[in-house]
Structure formats: C-alpha cells, structure tokens
PDB file of C-alpha atoms in Angstrom:
ATOM      1  CA  ARG A   1     128.462  93.372 116.656  1.00 58.00           C
ATOM      2  CA  ASP A   2     128.868  91.909 120.131  1.00 63.00           C
ATOM      3  CA  SER A   3     131.369  89.347 118.772  1.00 68.00           C
ATOM      4  CA  ASP A   4     128.994  87.888 116.183  1.00 78.00           C
ATOM      5  CA  ASN A   5     129.266  88.025 112.401  1.00 88.00           C
ATOM      6  CA  THR A   6     128.469  91.238 110.584  1.00 93.00           C
ATOM      7  CA  LYS A   7     128.463  92.011 106.873  1.00 92.00           C
ATOM      8  CA  ALA A   8     130.615  94.903 105.693  1.00 90.00           C
ATOM      9  CA  TYR A   9     129.950  96.871 102.530  1.00 86.00           C
ATOM     10  CA  THR A  10     132.923  99.106 101.864  1.00 81.00           C
ATOM     11  CA  GLY A  11     133.766 101.684  99.254  1.00 74.00           C
ATOM     12  CA  PHE A  12     130.328 103.208  98.764  1.00 70.00           C
ATOM     13  CA  THR A  13     131.058 106.226  96.599  1.00 66.00           C
ATOM     14  CA  SER A  14     129.410 109.583  97.130  1.00 60.00           C
ATOM     15  CA  GLY A  15     125.947 109.975  95.713  1.00 60.00           C
ATOM     16  CA  ALA A  16     123.237 107.339  95.776  1.00 62.00           C
ATOM     17  CA  PHE A  17     125.326 104.169  95.819  1.00 78.00           C
ATOM     18  CA  TYR A  18     123.540 100.903  96.376  1.00 82.00           C
ATOM     19  CA  VAL A  19     124.189  97.222  96.910  1.00 86.00           C
ATOM     20  CA  GLY A  20     121.701  94.425  96.320  1.00 90.00           C
ATOM     21  CA  ILE A  21     121.330  91.280  98.386  1.00 93.00           C
ATOM     22  CA  ASP A  22     119.697  88.641  96.196  1.00 95.00           C
ATOM     23  CA  PHE A  23     118.191  85.453  97.600  1.00 95.00           C
ATOM     24  CA  VAL A  24     115.774  84.574  94.796  1.00 92.00           C
ATOM     25  CA  GLY A  25     116.717  80.884  95.172  1.00 93.00           C
ATOM     26  CA  ASP A  26     115.642  80.952  98.823  1.00 95.00           C
ATOM     27  CA  GLN A  27     112.778  83.467  98.922  1.00 96.00           C
ATOM     28  CA  ILE A  28     111.308  84.508 102.264  1.00 97.00           C
ATOM     29  CA  ASP A  29     107.611  84.129 103.000  1.00 97.00           C
ATOM     30  CA  ALA A  30     107.036  86.720 105.714  1.00 97.00           C
ATOM     31  CA  GLU A  31     103.304  86.897 104.937  1.00 96.00           C
ATOM     32  CA  THR A  32     102.015  83.391 105.793  1.00 95.00           C
ATOM     33  CA  PRO A  33     103.469  83.291 109.324  1.00 96.00           C
ATOM     34  CA  GLY A  34     102.152  86.828 109.928  1.00 96.00           C
ATOM     35  CA  MET A  35     105.421  88.686 110.357  1.00 98.00           C
ATOM     36  CA  THR A  36     104.870  92.317 111.349  1.00 98.00           C
ATOM     37  CA  HIS A  37     108.390  93.824 111.352  1.00 98.00           C
ATOM     38  CA  PHE A  38     111.661  93.828 109.439  1.00 98.00           C
ATOM     39  CA  ASN A  39     114.825  94.370 111.488  1.00 98.00           C
ATOM     40  CA  MET A  40     118.290  95.448 110.397  1.00 97.00           C
ATOM     41  CA  ASP A  41     121.036  96.874 112.583  1.00 97.00           C
ATOM     42  CA  VAL A  42     123.186  99.348 110.664  1.00 95.00           C
ATOM     43  CA  TYR A  43     126.495 101.012 111.454  1.00 92.00           C
ATOM     44  CA  ALA A  44     127.869 103.740 109.217  1.00 89.00           C
ATOM     45  CA  PRO A  45     130.647 106.011 110.471  1.00 86.00           C
ATOM     46  CA  SER A  46     129.453 108.865 108.247  1.00 83.00           C
ATOM     47  CA  GLY A  47     126.505 109.925 106.128  1.00 80.00           C
ATOM     48  CA  ALA A  48     123.141 111.158 107.321  1.00 82.00           C
ATOM     49  CA  THR A  49     120.803 109.103 105.135  1.00 87.00           C
ATOM     50  CA  PHE A  50     120.360 105.364 104.632  1.00 91.00           C
ATOM     51  CA  GLY A  51     117.823 103.514 102.482  1.00 93.00           C
ATOM     52  CA  ILE A  52     116.368  99.998 102.590  1.00 96.00           C
ATOM     53  CA  LYS A  53     114.328  98.590  99.719  1.00 97.00           C
ATOM     54  CA  LEU A  54     112.518  95.249  99.936  1.00 98.00           C
ATOM     55  CA  VAL A  55     111.614  93.485  96.679  1.00 97.00           C
ATOM     56  CA  ASP A  56     108.943  90.763  96.430  1.00 97.00           C
ATOM     57  CA  PHE A  57     108.742  88.706  93.211  1.00 96.00           C
ATOM     58  CA  GLY A  58     105.066  87.809  93.744  1.00 93.00           C
ATOM     59  CA  PRO A  59     103.322  84.426  93.619  1.00 91.00           C
ATOM     60  CA  ASP A  60     105.069  83.394  90.404  1.00 91.00           C
ATOM     61  CA  GLY A  61     108.392  83.738  92.263  1.00 89.00           C
ATOM     62  CA  SER A  62     110.211  85.329  89.353  1.00 89.00           C
ATOM     63  CA  TYR A  63     111.256  88.844  88.422  1.00 91.00           C
ATOM     64  CA  GLY A  64     109.105  90.671  85.898  1.00 89.00           C
ATOM     65  CA  GLY A  65     106.044  88.463  86.124  1.00 84.00           C
ATOM     66  CA  GLY A  66     103.727  91.443  86.558  1.00 87.00           C
ATOM     67  CA  ASP A  67     103.119  90.671  90.233  1.00 93.00           C
ATOM     68  CA  ASP A  68     106.335  92.134  91.700  1.00 96.00           C
ATOM     69  CA  THR A  69     106.232  94.786  94.435  1.00 97.00           C
ATOM     70  CA  GLU A  70     109.015  96.870  95.916  1.00 97.00           C
ATOM     71  CA  ARG A  71     109.248  99.763  98.330  1.00 97.00           C
ATOM     72  CA  GLN A  72     112.178 101.811  99.575  1.00 97.00           C
ATOM     73  CA  LEU A  73     112.245 103.569 102.913  1.00 97.00           C
ATOM     74  CA  VAL A  74     114.782 106.280 103.726  1.00 95.00           C
ATOM     75  CA  PHE A  75     116.089 106.734 107.257  1.00 95.00           C
ATOM     76  CA  THR A  76     117.586 109.846 108.851  1.00 94.00           C
ATOM     77  CA  ALA A  77     117.976 111.183 112.379  1.00 93.00           C
ATOM     78  CA  ALA A  78     114.399 112.497 112.116  1.00 96.00           C
ATOM     79  CA  SER A  79     112.791 109.268 110.823  1.00 96.00           C
ATOM     80  CA  ASP A  80     111.066 106.598 112.881  1.00 94.00           C
ATOM     81  CA  PRO A  81     113.030 104.483 113.413  1.00 96.00           C
ATOM     82  CA  ALA A  82     115.965 106.863 113.417  1.00 95.00           C
ATOM     83  CA  PHE A  83     119.305 106.410 111.669  1.00 94.00           C
ATOM     84  CA  THR A  84     122.314 108.402 112.818  1.00 91.00           C
ATOM     85  CA  PRO A  85     125.901 107.825 111.717  1.00 89.00           C
ATOM     86  CA  GLY A  86     128.710 106.968 114.092  1.00 91.00           C
ATOM     87  CA  GLY A  87     126.866 104.319 116.091  1.00 92.00           C
ATOM     88  CA  TRP A  88     124.710 101.259 115.639  1.00 95.00           C
ATOM     89  CA  ALA A  89     121.129 102.051 114.617  1.00 95.00           C
ATOM     90  CA  GLU A  90     118.537  99.333 115.174  1.00 96.00           C
ATOM     91  CA  LEU A  91     116.041  99.775 112.370  1.00 97.00           C
ATOM     92  CA  ASP A  92     113.066  97.731 113.576  1.00 98.00           C
ATOM     93  CA  ILE A  93     110.554  98.647 110.891  1.00 98.00           C
ATOM     94  CA  PRO A  94     106.812  97.861 110.938  1.00 98.00           C
ATOM     95  CA  LEU A  95     106.004  96.191 107.610  1.00 98.00           C
ATOM     96  CA  GLU A  96     103.041  98.555 107.217  1.00 97.00           C
ATOM     97  CA  GLN A  97     105.602 101.304 106.496  1.00 97.00           C
ATOM     98  CA  PHE A  98     106.334  99.461 103.219  1.00 97.00           C
ATOM     99  CA  ALA A  99     102.873 100.542 101.980  1.00 96.00           C
ATOM    100  CA  GLY A 100     101.412  98.406  99.190  1.00 94.00           C
ATOM    101  CA  MET A 101     104.166  95.807  99.459  1.00 96.00           C
ATOM    102  CA  ASN A 102     103.599  92.035  99.309  1.00 96.00           C
ATOM    103  CA  PHE A 103     105.685  89.808 101.585  1.00 97.00           C
ATOM    104  CA  GLY A 104     105.010  86.261 100.353  1.00 97.00           C
ATOM    105  CA  ASN A 105     108.056  85.999  98.074  1.00 97.00           C
ATOM    106  CA  VAL A 106     110.671  88.474  99.312  1.00 98.00           C
ATOM    107  CA  SER A 107     113.665  87.975  97.042  1.00 97.00           C
ATOM    108  CA  GLN A 108     115.939  90.992  97.400  1.00 97.00           C
ATOM    109  CA  ILE A 109     117.076  93.675  99.813  1.00 97.00           C
ATOM    110  CA  VAL A 110     118.669  96.788  98.333  1.00 94.00           C
ATOM    111  CA  LEU A 111     120.712  99.080 100.592  1.00 91.00           C
ATOM    112  CA  THR A 112     121.429 102.675  99.618  1.00 86.00           C
ATOM    113  CA  ALA A 113     124.066 104.890 101.240  1.00 80.00           C
ATOM    114  CA  PHE A 114     123.239 108.324  99.887  1.00 74.00           C
ATOM    115  CA  SER A 115     126.360 109.928 101.348  1.00 72.00           C
ATOM    116  CA  GLY A 116     128.857 107.200 100.512  1.00 70.00           C
ATOM    117  CA  GLY A 117     131.347 105.565 102.844  1.00 77.00           C
ATOM    118  CA  ASN A 118     131.234 102.171 104.540  1.00 84.00           C
ATOM    119  CA  VAL A 119     128.256 100.327 106.023  1.00 89.00           C
ATOM    120  CA  TRP A 120     128.053  97.320 108.337  1.00 93.00           C
ATOM    121  CA  ILE A 121     124.823  95.369 108.839  1.00 95.00           C
ATOM    122  CA  ASP A 122     123.815  92.795 111.435  1.00 96.00           C
ATOM    123  CA  ASN A 123     120.702  91.095 112.786  1.00 96.00           C
ATOM    124  CA  VAL A 124     118.691  91.045 109.549  1.00 96.00           C
ATOM    125  CA  TYR A 125     115.355  89.292 110.029  1.00 97.00           C
ATOM    126  CA  PHE A 126     111.560  89.445 109.905  1.00 98.00           C
ATOM    127  CA  HIS A 127     109.626  88.990 113.153  1.00 98.00           C
ATOM    128  CA  LYS A 128     106.240  89.414 114.799  1.00 96.00           C
TER     129      LYS A 128
END
C-alpha cells in the first residue's frame, strides 16, 4: 500500500478459511506500555465479512498454560470499524472491543475470510 510492503494471503477457499500469524518467540506486550488500539489495514477484492482473532498466551508465555485468552471480532460494512470489500479498510480497533482479553503476551493473530478469496494486510500494530 502506498509503495510499502504488504502481506498477501491468497487462495482462501469459500467458507470460514483462516490463516494464523504466530510470533510466540517474540511475543508482544501491549499491556505494560498502555496500548489502547490494534490497527490492521485490510484489502479484499470480494467477500463481505472479515475476522481478526488475537491470542495471548498469558504470563507463563506458553500455549495451554491455563492463562491463555483469545477473542475474535468480525467486521462487516455495518461494524465499527467497518470492513467493505474492493478497497482498503483501516481497522483501527479499540482493545476494549476484545472484551476479557489480556494483552501482556500476545502471541498470535488469526485472520478469517468467511467468503474466501484473497486478502492483503498492511500497517499491523498496537498503539495508544
């Protein structure tokens, strides 16, 4: 986007297809610095629904330790922020929308394209 690097995920099949981005070896602490938002710019030429799930492995930093939290949000033209296919959608999401989620050891992002197709993402970050 705007001549910078984007990540393309191609070949999403119809139905609830997902891709996971795993960074367990370099977990993000968005809690201590007081981050308030998660941002992801998304382009999908088709499909009316897009999902983002954040996964936090908890203070023990490992999956399945009993302290993991995860929440998925689904975006459509009617959601806030809105997602519409055929153009870039800036999903600047208040972390409070991920109700009950911890943010001290974020280890994975899972993207779901419910209608299939291709998806490009850019500008993925936490901020306050």
